[in-house]
PDB file of C-alpha atoms in Angstrom:
ATOM      1  CA  UNK A1201      -3.205  -2.505  13.269  1.00 45.00           C
ATOM      2  CA  UNK A1202      -2.436   0.096  15.883  1.00 48.00           C
ATOM      3  CA  UNK A1203       0.936   0.906  14.530  1.00 48.00           C
ATOM      4  CA  UNK A1204      -0.591   2.528  11.731  1.00 52.00           C
ATOM      5  CA  UNK A1205      -2.248   5.285  13.927  1.00 53.00           C
ATOM      6  CA  UNK A1206       1.300   6.583  13.852  1.00 57.00           C
ATOM      7  CA  UNK A1207       0.805   7.207   9.883  1.00 61.00           C
ATOM      8  CA  UNK A1208       2.036  10.864   9.060  1.00 63.00           C
ATOM      9  CA  UNK A1209      -1.199  13.066   8.261  1.00 68.00           C
ATOM     10  CA  UNK A1210      -1.573  13.478   4.608  1.00 68.00           C
ATOM     11  CA  UNK A1211      -0.741  17.369   4.079  1.00 71.00           C
ATOM     12  CA  UNK A1212      -2.614  18.549   0.710  1.00 69.00           C
ATOM     13  CA  UNK A1213      -1.709  22.016  -1.175  1.00 69.00           C
ATOM     14  CA  UNK A1214      -3.832  22.578  -4.276  1.00 62.00           C
ATOM     15  CA  UNK A1215      -4.423  25.721  -6.568  1.00 63.00           C
ATOM     16  CA  UNK A1216      -1.033  26.508  -7.968  1.00 73.00           C
ATOM     17  CA  UNK A1217      -0.895  26.602 -11.688  1.00 80.00           C
ATOM     18  CA  UNK A1218       2.155  24.137 -11.650  1.00 81.00           C
ATOM     19  CA  UNK A1219       0.051  21.336 -10.110  1.00 82.00           C
ATOM     20  CA  UNK A1220      -2.642  21.630 -12.804  1.00 84.00           C
ATOM     21  CA  UNK A1221      -0.283  22.084 -15.685  1.00 87.00           C
ATOM     22  CA  UNK A1222       1.774  18.994 -14.286  1.00 88.00           C
ATOM     23  CA  UNK A1223      -1.668  17.026 -14.086  1.00 89.00           C
ATOM     24  CA  UNK A1224      -2.941  18.016 -17.619  1.00 90.00           C
ATOM     25  CA  UNK A1225       0.502  16.932 -18.940  1.00 92.00           C
ATOM     26  CA  UNK A1226       0.541  13.688 -17.765  1.00 92.00           C
ATOM     27  CA  UNK A1227      -2.742  12.642 -18.819  1.00 92.00           C
ATOM     28  CA  UNK A1228      -2.174  14.426 -22.140  1.00 92.00           C
ATOM     29  CA  UNK A1229       0.963  12.206 -22.485  1.00 92.00           C
ATOM     30  CA  UNK A1230      -1.019   8.861 -21.457  1.00 91.00           C
ATOM     31  CA  UNK A1231      -3.703   9.707 -24.205  1.00 90.00           C
ATOM     32  CA  UNK A1232      -0.902  10.449 -26.956  1.00 89.00           C
ATOM     33  CA  UNK A1233       0.626   7.107 -26.154  1.00 88.00           C
ATOM     34  CA  UNK A1234      -2.429   4.634 -25.057  1.00 86.00           C
ATOM     35  CA  UNK A1235      -5.273   6.178 -26.902  1.00 84.00           C
ATOM     36  CA  UNK A1236      -8.042   8.455 -25.766  1.00 85.00           C
ATOM     37  CA  UNK A1237      -9.674   5.482 -23.224  1.00 86.00           C
ATOM     38  CA  UNK A1238      -7.933   6.826 -20.231  1.00 91.00           C
ATOM     39  CA  UNK A1239      -9.517   5.434 -17.276  1.00 92.00           C
ATOM     40  CA  UNK A1240      -8.426   6.212 -13.634  1.00 93.00           C
ATOM     41  CA  UNK A1241      -9.023   3.833 -10.908  1.00 93.00           C
ATOM     42  CA  UNK A1242      -8.427   5.321  -7.589  1.00 92.00           C
ATOM     43  CA  UNK A1243      -7.855   3.014  -4.530  1.00 90.00           C
ATOM     44  CA  UNK A1244      -7.334   5.955  -2.031  1.00 88.00           C
ATOM     45  CA  UNK A1245      -9.715   6.034   1.249  1.00 85.00           C
ATOM     46  CA  UNK A1246     -12.484   8.331   0.748  1.00 84.00           C
ATOM     47  CA  UNK A1247     -12.332   9.444   4.621  1.00 82.00           C
ATOM     48  CA  UNK A1248     -10.037  11.616   6.528  1.00 78.00           C
ATOM     49  CA  UNK A1249      -6.899  13.539   4.868  1.00 78.00           C
ATOM     50  CA  UNK A1250      -7.027  10.924   2.087  1.00 83.00           C
ATOM     51  CA  UNK A1251     -10.743  11.453   1.089  1.00 85.00           C
ATOM     52  CA  UNK A1252      -9.961  14.887   0.942  1.00 85.00           C
ATOM     53  CA  UNK A1253      -7.141  13.946  -1.841  1.00 86.00           C
ATOM     54  CA  UNK A1254      -9.356  11.631  -3.572  1.00 88.00           C
ATOM     55  CA  UNK A1255     -11.891  14.403  -3.803  1.00 89.00           C
ATOM     56  CA  UNK A1256      -9.410  16.988  -5.398  1.00 87.00           C
ATOM     57  CA  UNK A1257      -8.270  14.096  -7.621  1.00 89.00           C
ATOM     58  CA  UNK A1258     -11.927  13.294  -9.213  1.00 91.00           C
ATOM     59  CA  UNK A1259     -12.507  16.902  -9.627  1.00 89.00           C
ATOM     60  CA  UNK A1260      -9.584  17.340 -11.831  1.00 89.00           C
ATOM     61  CA  UNK A1261      -9.974  14.129 -13.413  1.00 91.00           C
ATOM     62  CA  UNK A1262     -13.499  15.046 -14.475  1.00 89.00           C
ATOM     63  CA  UNK A1263     -12.517  18.363 -16.098  1.00 89.00           C
ATOM     64  CA  UNK A1264      -9.922  16.796 -18.094  1.00 88.00           C
ATOM     65  CA  UNK A1265     -10.488  16.330 -21.680  1.00 88.00           C
ATOM     66  CA  UNK A1266      -8.101  13.264 -21.402  1.00 89.00           C
ATOM     67  CA  UNK A1267      -9.987  11.414 -18.987  1.00 90.00           C
ATOM     68  CA  UNK A1268     -12.796   8.865 -20.046  1.00 89.00           C
ATOM     69  CA  UNK A1269     -13.754   7.934 -16.665  1.00 91.00           C
ATOM     70  CA  UNK A1270     -13.027   8.116 -12.966  1.00 93.00           C
ATOM     71  CA  UNK A1271     -13.717   5.455 -11.029  1.00 93.00           C
ATOM     72  CA  UNK A1272     -13.229   4.871  -6.960  1.00 92.00           C
ATOM     73  CA  UNK A1273     -12.814   1.180  -5.225  1.00 92.00           C
ATOM     74  CA  UNK A1274     -13.055   1.271  -1.505  1.00 87.00           C
ATOM     75  CA  UNK A1275     -10.441  -1.120  -0.643  1.00 86.00           C
ATOM     76  CA  UNK A1276     -10.819  -1.129   2.819  1.00 79.00           C
ATOM     77  CA  UNK A1277     -14.551  -1.176   3.173  1.00 72.00           C
ATOM     78  CA  UNK A1278     -17.049  -1.826   6.346  1.00 65.00           C
ATOM     79  CA  UNK A1279     -18.877  -4.348   3.971  1.00 64.00           C
ATOM     80  CA  UNK A1280     -19.200  -7.853   5.484  1.00 63.00           C
ATOM     81  CA  UNK A1281     -18.482  -9.004   1.253  1.00 74.00           C
ATOM     82  CA  UNK A1282     -14.645 -10.394   1.172  1.00 83.00           C
ATOM     83  CA  UNK A1283     -12.494  -8.398  -0.905  1.00 85.00           C
ATOM     84  CA  UNK A1284     -12.340 -11.036  -3.603  1.00 85.00           C
ATOM     85  CA  UNK A1285     -15.728 -10.730  -3.983  1.00 88.00           C
ATOM     86  CA  UNK A1286     -15.474  -7.004  -4.094  1.00 89.00           C
ATOM     87  CA  UNK A1287     -12.948  -7.414  -6.835  1.00 90.00           C
ATOM     88  CA  UNK A1288     -15.039  -9.242  -8.943  1.00 90.00           C
ATOM     89  CA  UNK A1289     -17.837  -6.937  -8.979  1.00 91.00           C
ATOM     90  CA  UNK A1290     -15.181  -4.170  -9.969  1.00 92.00           C
ATOM     91  CA  UNK A1291     -14.484  -6.160 -12.828  1.00 92.00           C
ATOM     92  CA  UNK A1292     -17.469  -6.681 -13.750  1.00 91.00           C
ATOM     93  CA  UNK A1293     -18.281  -2.905 -13.484  1.00 92.00           C
ATOM     94  CA  UNK A1294     -15.047  -1.955 -15.667  1.00 91.00           C
ATOM     95  CA  UNK A1295     -15.548  -4.896 -18.211  1.00 90.00           C
ATOM     96  CA  UNK A1296     -16.851  -2.834 -20.863  1.00 89.00           C
ATOM     97  CA  UNK A1297     -14.299  -0.341 -20.662  1.00 89.00           C
ATOM     98  CA  UNK A1298     -11.321  -2.800 -20.633  1.00 87.00           C
ATOM     99  CA  UNK A1299     -12.664  -4.498 -23.139  1.00 84.00           C
ATOM    100  CA  UNK A1300     -12.998  -1.424 -25.519  1.00 84.00           C
ATOM    101  CA  UNK A1301      -9.452  -0.833 -24.793  1.00 82.00           C
ATOM    102  CA  UNK A1302      -8.105  -3.580 -26.599  1.00 77.00           C
ATOM    103  CA  UNK A1303      -5.640  -6.610 -26.388  1.00 74.00           C
ATOM    104  CA  UNK A1304      -2.489  -7.437 -27.897  1.00 70.00           C
ATOM    105  CA  UNK A1305      -1.760 -11.399 -28.000  1.00 68.00           C
ATOM    106  CA  UNK A1306       1.739 -12.580 -28.962  1.00 66.00           C
ATOM    107  CA  UNK A1307       2.074 -16.112 -30.404  1.00 66.00           C
ATOM    108  CA  UNK A1308       4.773 -18.087 -31.065  1.00 65.00           C
ATOM    109  CA  UNK A1309       5.195 -17.185 -34.584  1.00 68.00           C
ATOM    110  CA  UNK A1310       3.720 -13.420 -35.073  1.00 65.00           C
ATOM    111  CA  UNK A1311       2.005 -10.574 -33.336  1.00 64.00           C
ATOM    112  CA  UNK A1312      -1.233 -10.572 -33.817  1.00 65.00           C
ATOM    113  CA  UNK A1313      -3.462  -7.766 -32.803  1.00 63.00           C
ATOM    114  CA  UNK A1314      -6.986  -8.635 -32.590  1.00 61.00           C
ATOM    115  CA  UNK A1315      -8.088  -4.758 -31.680  1.00 63.00           C
ATOM    116  CA  UNK A1316      -5.439  -2.071 -31.527  1.00 69.00           C
ATOM    117  CA  UNK A1317      -5.213  -0.615 -27.995  1.00 77.00           C
ATOM    118  CA  UNK A1318      -7.148   2.558 -27.668  1.00 84.00           C
ATOM    119  CA  UNK A1319      -6.563   3.404 -23.728  1.00 86.00           C
ATOM    120  CA  UNK A1320      -5.072   2.706 -20.732  1.00 89.00           C
ATOM    121  CA  UNK A1321      -5.959   1.872 -17.020  1.00 91.00           C
ATOM    122  CA  UNK A1322      -4.240   4.222 -14.727  1.00 92.00           C
ATOM    123  CA  UNK A1323      -4.678   2.847 -10.851  1.00 91.00           C
ATOM    124  CA  UNK A1324      -3.145   4.196  -7.687  1.00 88.00           C
ATOM    125  CA  UNK A1325      -3.067   4.284  -4.077  1.00 85.00           C
ATOM    126  CA  UNK A1326      -1.239   6.326  -1.578  1.00 83.00           C
ATOM    127  CA  UNK A1327       1.269   4.140   0.523  1.00 74.00           C
ATOM    128  CA  UNK A1328       3.624   1.528  -1.019  1.00 71.00           C
ATOM    129  CA  UNK A1329       1.459   0.200  -3.940  1.00 83.00           C
ATOM    130  CA  UNK A1330       0.097  -2.852  -2.007  1.00 86.00           C
ATOM    131  CA  UNK A1331      -3.564  -1.894  -2.881  1.00 87.00           C
ATOM    132  CA  UNK A1332      -2.584  -0.877  -6.321  1.00 89.00           C
ATOM    133  CA  UNK A1333      -0.576  -4.491  -7.130  1.00 90.00           C
ATOM    134  CA  UNK A1334      -3.449  -6.645  -5.706  1.00 91.00           C
ATOM    135  CA  UNK A1335      -6.589  -4.664  -7.701  1.00 92.00           C
ATOM    136  CA  UNK A1336      -4.413  -4.442 -10.743  1.00 91.00           C
ATOM    137  CA  UNK A1337      -3.107  -8.114 -10.429  1.00 91.00           C
ATOM    138  CA  UNK A1338      -6.680  -9.364 -10.327  1.00 91.00           C
ATOM    139  CA  UNK A1339      -8.234  -6.994 -13.340  1.00 91.00           C
ATOM    140  CA  UNK A1340      -5.461  -8.361 -15.441  1.00 88.00           C
ATOM    141  CA  UNK A1341      -5.898 -11.908 -14.826  1.00 89.00           C
ATOM    142  CA  UNK A1342      -9.555 -11.389 -15.402  1.00 89.00           C
ATOM    143  CA  UNK A1343      -9.119  -9.541 -18.790  1.00 87.00           C
ATOM    144  CA  UNK A1344      -6.870 -12.631 -19.826  1.00 85.00           C
ATOM    145  CA  UNK A1345      -9.170 -14.965 -19.027  1.00 84.00           C
ATOM    146  CA  UNK A1346     -12.219 -12.956 -20.955  1.00 82.00           C
ATOM    147  CA  UNK A1347     -10.042 -13.037 -23.979  1.00 78.00           C
ATOM    148  CA  UNK A1348      -7.925 -16.213 -24.216  1.00 76.00           C
ATOM    149  CA  UNK A1349      -9.991 -18.765 -22.310  1.00 74.00           C
ATOM    150  CA  UNK A1350     -11.517 -20.055 -25.004  1.00 70.00           C
ATOM    151  CA  UNK A1351      -8.318 -20.813 -26.934  1.00 72.00           C
ATOM    152  CA  UNK A1352      -6.971 -22.846 -24.393  1.00 74.00           C
ATOM    153  CA  UNK A1353      -7.700 -25.999 -22.663  1.00 77.00           C
ATOM    154  CA  UNK A1354      -8.090 -26.188 -18.865  1.00 76.00           C
ATOM    155  CA  UNK A1355      -4.592 -27.513 -17.982  1.00 80.00           C
ATOM    156  CA  UNK A1356      -3.207 -24.741 -20.475  1.00 81.00           C
ATOM    157  CA  UNK A1357      -5.150 -21.899 -18.526  1.00 82.00           C
ATOM    158  CA  UNK A1358      -4.712 -23.254 -15.241  1.00 85.00           C
ATOM    159  CA  UNK A1359      -0.646 -23.158 -15.992  1.00 88.00           C
ATOM    160  CA  UNK A1360      -0.991 -19.617 -17.459  1.00 86.00           C
ATOM    161  CA  UNK A1361      -2.938 -18.473 -14.710  1.00 87.00           C
ATOM    162  CA  UNK A1362      -0.627 -19.794 -11.919  1.00 89.00           C
ATOM    163  CA  UNK A1363       2.122 -17.956 -14.215  1.00 91.00           C
ATOM    164  CA  UNK A1364       0.330 -14.657 -14.187  1.00 90.00           C
ATOM    165  CA  UNK A1365      -0.294 -14.855 -10.335  1.00 91.00           C
ATOM    166  CA  UNK A1366       3.469 -15.363  -9.602  1.00 92.00           C
ATOM    167  CA  UNK A1367       4.659 -12.493 -12.042  1.00 92.00           C
ATOM    168  CA  UNK A1368       2.369  -9.920  -9.994  1.00 91.00           C
ATOM    169  CA  UNK A1369       3.361 -11.331  -6.802  1.00 91.00           C
ATOM    170  CA  UNK A1370       6.674 -10.912  -7.390  1.00 92.00           C
ATOM    171  CA  UNK A1371       6.003  -7.330  -8.884  1.00 91.00           C
ATOM    172  CA  UNK A1372       4.428  -6.270  -5.816  1.00 89.00           C
ATOM    173  CA  UNK A1373       7.141  -7.604  -3.550  1.00 89.00           C
ATOM    174  CA  UNK A1374       9.903  -5.939  -5.516  1.00 90.00           C
ATOM    175  CA  UNK A1375       7.963  -2.501  -5.567  1.00 88.00           C
ATOM    176  CA  UNK A1376       7.280  -3.038  -1.924  1.00 87.00           C
ATOM    177  CA  UNK A1377      11.137  -3.522  -1.283  1.00 84.00           C
ATOM    178  CA  UNK A1378      11.920  -0.251  -2.888  1.00 82.00           C
ATOM    179  CA  UNK A1379       9.367   1.819  -1.298  1.00 79.00           C
ATOM    180  CA  UNK A1380       8.765   0.206   2.272  1.00 79.00           C
ATOM    181  CA  UNK A1381      11.956  -2.020   2.452  1.00 77.00           C
ATOM    182  CA  UNK A1382       9.705  -5.221   2.888  1.00 78.00           C
ATOM    183  CA  UNK A1383       7.420  -7.817   1.310  1.00 83.00           C
ATOM    184  CA  UNK A1384       4.149  -6.427  -0.004  1.00 87.00           C
ATOM    185  CA  UNK A1385       1.197  -6.993   1.963  1.00 88.00           C
ATOM    186  CA  UNK A1386      -1.836  -9.174   0.604  1.00 88.00           C
ATOM    187  CA  UNK A1387       0.737 -11.286  -1.135  1.00 87.00           C
ATOM    188  CA  UNK A1388      -1.306 -14.381  -0.592  1.00 88.00           C
ATOM    189  CA  UNK A1389      -4.474 -12.925  -2.124  1.00 89.00           C
ATOM    190  CA  UNK A1390      -2.052 -12.248  -5.527  1.00 90.00           C
ATOM    191  CA  UNK A1391      -0.417 -15.012  -5.518  1.00 89.00           C
ATOM    192  CA  UNK A1392      -3.226 -17.905  -4.550  1.00 88.00           C
ATOM    193  CA  UNK A1393      -6.395 -15.729  -5.109  1.00 86.00           C
ATOM    194  CA  UNK A1394      -7.164 -15.924  -1.357  1.00 86.00           C
ATOM    195  CA  UNK A1395      -6.311 -15.390   2.090  1.00 85.00           C
ATOM    196  CA  UNK A1396      -3.787 -17.531   4.036  1.00 87.00           C
ATOM    197  CA  UNK A1397      -2.912 -17.873   7.397  1.00 88.00           C
ATOM    198  CA  UNK A1398       0.761 -17.804   6.640  1.00 88.00           C
ATOM    199  CA  UNK A1399       0.236 -14.946   4.493  1.00 87.00           C
ATOM    200  CA  UNK A1400      -1.551 -12.965   7.505  1.00 88.00           C
ATOM    201  CA  UNK A1401       1.369 -13.801   9.469  1.00 88.00           C
ATOM    202  CA  UNK A1402       3.535 -12.554   6.837  1.00 88.00           C
ATOM    203  CA  UNK A1403       1.835  -9.303   6.611  1.00 87.00           C
ATOM    204  CA  UNK A1404       2.384  -8.790  10.522  1.00 87.00           C
ATOM    205  CA  UNK A1405       5.948  -9.141  10.370  1.00 86.00           C
ATOM    206  CA  UNK A1406       6.008  -6.994   7.076  1.00 85.00           C
ATOM    207  CA  UNK A1407       4.337  -4.150   9.286  1.00 82.00           C
ATOM    208  CA  UNK A1408       6.435  -4.459  11.867  1.00 82.00           C
ATOM    209  CA  UNK A1409       9.615  -4.635   9.813  1.00 82.00           C
ATOM    210  CA  UNK A1410       8.682  -1.495   7.827  1.00 80.00           C
ATOM    211  CA  UNK A1411       7.705   0.395  11.086  1.00 76.00           C
ATOM    212  CA  UNK A1412      11.269  -0.535  12.637  1.00 77.00           C
ATOM    213  CA  UNK A1413      13.012   0.276   9.360  1.00 77.00           C
ATOM    214  CA  UNK A1414      11.504   3.495   9.123  1.00 74.00           C
ATOM    215  CA  UNK A1415      12.842   4.702  12.368  1.00 71.00           C
ATOM    216  CA  UNK A1416      16.028   3.199  12.893  1.00 72.00           C
ATOM    217  CA  UNK A1417      17.397   2.429   9.797  1.00 74.00           C
ATOM    218  CA  UNK A1418      15.772   4.538   6.766  1.00 74.00           C
ATOM    219  CA  UNK A1419      15.237   7.611   9.245  1.00 72.00           C
ATOM    220  CA  UNK A1420      18.984   7.679  10.276  1.00 73.00           C
ATOM    221  CA  UNK A1421      19.721   7.593   6.354  1.00 76.00           C
ATOM    222  CA  UNK A1422      17.087  10.305   5.388  1.00 74.00           C
ATOM    223  CA  UNK A1423      18.673  12.273   8.212  1.00 74.00           C
ATOM    224  CA  UNK A1424      21.823  12.163   6.492  1.00 73.00           C
ATOM    225  CA  UNK A1425      20.529  13.164   2.976  1.00 77.00           C
ATOM    226  CA  UNK A1426      18.957  16.357   4.869  1.00 75.00           C
ATOM    227  CA  UNK A1427      22.382  17.269   6.560  1.00 73.00           C
ATOM    228  CA  UNK A1428      24.009  17.165   3.040  1.00 75.00           C
ATOM    229  CA  UNK A1429      21.266  19.148   1.319  1.00 74.00           C
ATOM    230  CA  UNK A1430      21.332  21.722   4.569  1.00 71.00           C
ATOM    231  CA  UNK A1431      17.746  20.555   5.465  1.00 70.00           C
ATOM    232  CA  UNK A1432      18.417  20.327   9.169  1.00 62.00           C
ATOM    233  CA  UNK A1433      15.612  20.618  12.119  1.00 58.00           C
ATOM    234  CA  UNK A1434      16.964  20.749  15.543  1.00 54.00           C
ATOM    235  CA  UNK A1435      15.438  18.250  17.542  1.00 50.00           C
ATOM    236  CA  UNK A1436      16.340  17.387  21.178  1.00 42.00           C
ATOM    237  CA  UNK A1437      14.681  14.253  22.631  1.00 44.00           C
ATOM    238  CA  UNK A1438      13.081  14.344  26.257  1.00 38.00           C
ATOM    239  CA  UNK A1439      14.343  12.543  28.835  1.00 39.00           C
ATOM    240  CA  UNK A1440      12.848   9.569  29.869  1.00 38.00           C
ATOM    241  CA  UNK A1441      11.180   9.578  33.539  1.00 40.00           C
ATOM    242  CA  UNK A1442      10.033   6.221  34.062  1.00 47.00           C
ATOM    243  CA  UNK A1443      11.532   2.788  33.835  1.00 49.00           C
ATOM    244  CA  UNK A1444       8.770   1.084  31.973  1.00 50.00           C
ATOM    245  CA  UNK A1445       8.214   3.575  29.460  1.00 53.00           C
ATOM    246  CA  UNK A1446      10.679   2.052  27.129  1.00 57.00           C
ATOM    247  CA  UNK A1447       9.473  -1.216  27.163  1.00 58.00           C
ATOM    248  CA  UNK A1448       5.927  -0.388  25.721  1.00 58.00           C
ATOM    249  CA  UNK A1449       6.667  -0.361  22.164  1.00 61.00           C
ATOM    250  CA  UNK A1450       7.887  -3.754  22.560  1.00 65.00           C
ATOM    251  CA  UNK A1451       5.106  -4.616  24.992  1.00 66.00           C
ATOM    252  CA  UNK A1452       2.610  -3.665  22.449  1.00 62.00           C
ATOM    253  CA  UNK A1453       4.076  -5.417  19.477  1.00 69.00           C
ATOM    254  CA  UNK A1454       4.359  -8.635  21.458  1.00 71.00           C
ATOM    255  CA  UNK A1455       0.667  -8.558  22.544  1.00 67.00           C
ATOM    256  CA  UNK A1456      -0.826  -8.093  19.280  1.00 66.00           C
ATOM    257  CA  UNK A1457       1.632 -11.279  18.040  1.00 71.00           C
ATOM    258  CA  UNK A1458      -0.383 -13.491  20.630  1.00 69.00           C
ATOM    259  CA  UNK A1459      -3.833 -11.709  19.561  1.00 65.00           C
ATOM    260  CA  UNK A1460      -3.052 -12.534  16.138  1.00 67.00           C
ATOM    261  CA  UNK A1461      -2.149 -15.836  16.623  1.00 69.00           C
ATOM    262  CA  UNK A1462      -5.158 -16.359  18.920  1.00 64.00           C
ATOM    263  CA  UNK A1463      -7.506 -15.027  16.403  1.00 61.00           C
ATOM    264  CA  UNK A1464      -6.457 -17.118  13.369  1.00 65.00           C
ATOM    265  CA  UNK A1465      -6.279 -20.179  15.145  1.00 61.00           C
ATOM    266  CA  UNK A1466     -10.290 -20.226  15.729  1.00 57.00           C
ATOM    267  CA  UNK A1467      -9.647 -21.282  19.367  1.00 56.00           C
ATOM    268  CA  UNK A1468     -12.640 -21.234  21.918  1.00 57.00           C
ATOM    269  CA  UNK A1469     -14.800 -18.349  22.877  1.00 59.00           C
ATOM    270  CA  UNK A1470     -12.775 -17.912  26.087  1.00 59.00           C
ATOM    271  CA  UNK A1471      -9.645 -17.356  24.011  1.00 60.00           C
ATOM    272  CA  UNK A1472     -11.637 -14.807  21.471  1.00 61.00           C
ATOM    273  CA  UNK A1473     -12.649 -13.054  24.621  1.00 66.00           C
ATOM    274  CA  UNK A1474      -8.910 -12.995  25.797  1.00 64.00           C
ATOM    275  CA  UNK A1475      -7.900 -11.800  22.362  1.00 62.00           C
ATOM    276  CA  UNK A1476     -10.472  -8.778  23.034  1.00 66.00           C
ATOM    277  CA  UNK A1477      -9.008  -7.833  26.026  1.00 69.00           C
ATOM    278  CA  UNK A1478      -5.214  -8.262  24.458  1.00 64.00           C
ATOM    279  CA  UNK A1479      -6.394  -5.708  21.903  1.00 66.00           C
ATOM    280  CA  UNK A1480      -7.780  -3.459  24.228  1.00 70.00           C
ATOM    281  CA  UNK A1481      -4.625  -3.820  26.746  1.00 66.00           C
ATOM    282  CA  UNK A1482      -2.400  -2.894  23.505  1.00 62.00           C
ATOM    283  CA  UNK A1483      -4.407  -0.198  22.518  1.00 63.00           C
ATOM    284  CA  UNK A1484      -4.132   1.396  25.821  1.00 65.00           C
ATOM    285  CA  UNK A1485      -0.485   0.735  25.934  1.00 59.00           C
ATOM    286  CA  UNK A1486      -0.126   2.383  22.548  1.00 58.00           C
ATOM    287  CA  UNK A1487      -2.156   5.350  23.810  1.00 59.00           C
ATOM    288  CA  UNK A1488       0.462   5.984  26.326  1.00 57.00           C
ATOM    289  CA  UNK A1489       3.462   5.504  24.094  1.00 52.00           C
ATOM    290  CA  UNK A1490       1.908   8.151  21.761  1.00 53.00           C
ATOM    291  CA  UNK A1491       1.199  10.859  24.568  1.00 53.00           C
ATOM    292  CA  UNK A1492       5.130  10.006  25.393  1.00 48.00           C
ATOM    293  CA  UNK A1493       6.709  10.518  21.947  1.00 48.00           C
ATOM    294  CA  UNK A1494      10.082   9.842  23.401  1.00 43.00           C
ATOM    295  CA  UNK A1495       9.467   6.433  24.313  1.00 41.00           C
ATOM    296  CA  UNK A1496       9.834   5.637  20.665  1.00 43.00           C
ATOM    297  CA  UNK A1497      13.647   7.133  20.449  1.00 42.00           C
ATOM    298  CA  UNK A1498      16.477   5.025  19.556  1.00 37.00           C
ATOM    299  CA  UNK A1499      17.315   5.055  23.413  1.00 37.00           C
ATOM    300  CA  UNK A1500      14.299   3.929  24.348  1.00 36.00           C
ATOM    301  CA  UNK A1501      13.076   1.030  22.117  1.00 37.00           C
ATOM    302  CA  UNK A1502      16.479  -0.625  21.311  1.00 36.00           C
ATOM    303  CA  UNK A1503      18.497   0.319  24.448  1.00 36.00           C
ATOM    304  CA  UNK A1504      21.299   1.992  22.516  1.00 37.00           C
ATOM    305  CA  UNK A1505      22.729   5.506  22.529  1.00 38.00           C
ATOM    306  CA  UNK A1506      20.969   8.149  20.092  1.00 39.00           C
ATOM    307  CA  UNK A1507      23.435   9.958  18.186  1.00 39.00           C
ATOM    308  CA  UNK A1508      23.368  13.903  18.289  1.00 39.00           C
ATOM    309  CA  UNK A1509      23.816  15.519  14.817  1.00 38.00           C
ATOM    310  CA  UNK A1510      25.509  18.759  14.921  1.00 39.00           C
ATOM    311  CA  UNK A1511      24.725  20.936  11.709  1.00 40.00           C
ATOM    312  CA  UNK A1512      27.331  23.176  11.914  1.00 40.00           C
ATOM    313  CA  UNK A1513      30.019  22.323   9.324  1.00 38.00           C
ATOM    314  CA  UNK A1514      33.299  23.222  11.821  1.00 40.00           C
ATOM    315  CA  UNK A1515      31.943  20.298  14.064  1.00 37.00           C
ATOM    316  CA  UNK A1516      33.465  18.269  11.513  1.00 33.00           C
ATOM    317  CA  UNK A1517      36.900  20.084  10.923  1.00 35.00           C
TER     318      UNK A1517
END
């Protein structure tokens, strides 16, 4: 999605003793609390700045005495295999490790420990925990199915699986509300086990909502916090010199909504070509917007006035 091109670049600072100490302390606590079988599953991209971060992460993990295994999973892969198949392959790779960590099962009358838990799976991504929730939900459901399926009849398992999927769907939704101010992406995959048209459309709305909330709601709140903390960066927006430029953000969004609908409704080949043309036009429009950052100021995008903040406290006296 082109709006993700505006994602801030990841800045990496490594080598300080404080960072190494914090890393060691964190995984030492995990080892003490859950056991020595601490497994790291990283869904951080392995390209670009995130790739550098993932490389540094893996190096520190392999040097740590408290980490049994470091595993990387390419959530966004160029392979043709669907995500669900790759998640199943991931579980097969980790099945032995997860089984060795053990499971605690609660019955109606008592707690029966089949095997004391001897480790934990630590999984992470970079942004809003969308990837983490999808992967973790699949792994948890697979582990539960492996351990309890023999003790349940098909109807009981179907009810339990549906409850687990709903639980992880709500978990991802609530976490995403805190991180990004909107619903989690790929929630339909967590809830139903496959992608749906309504789920893809909800993802589209969530992405747009996140971008606008960040620019015109949360950004202003962050500015207020920065002022209270005395962290103020002067920024004077450039004046617009074109009547059309303010409308480009909205044009890009409208084009992508139309293109998204055309693609997912499986229209004729002619409409598929139209989708590609719309994508090219929207991409070109986005490049124009990126070349003129002032087109994304509050004045240009919403037609309102942009507030000017004076860091001098005497202004308010």
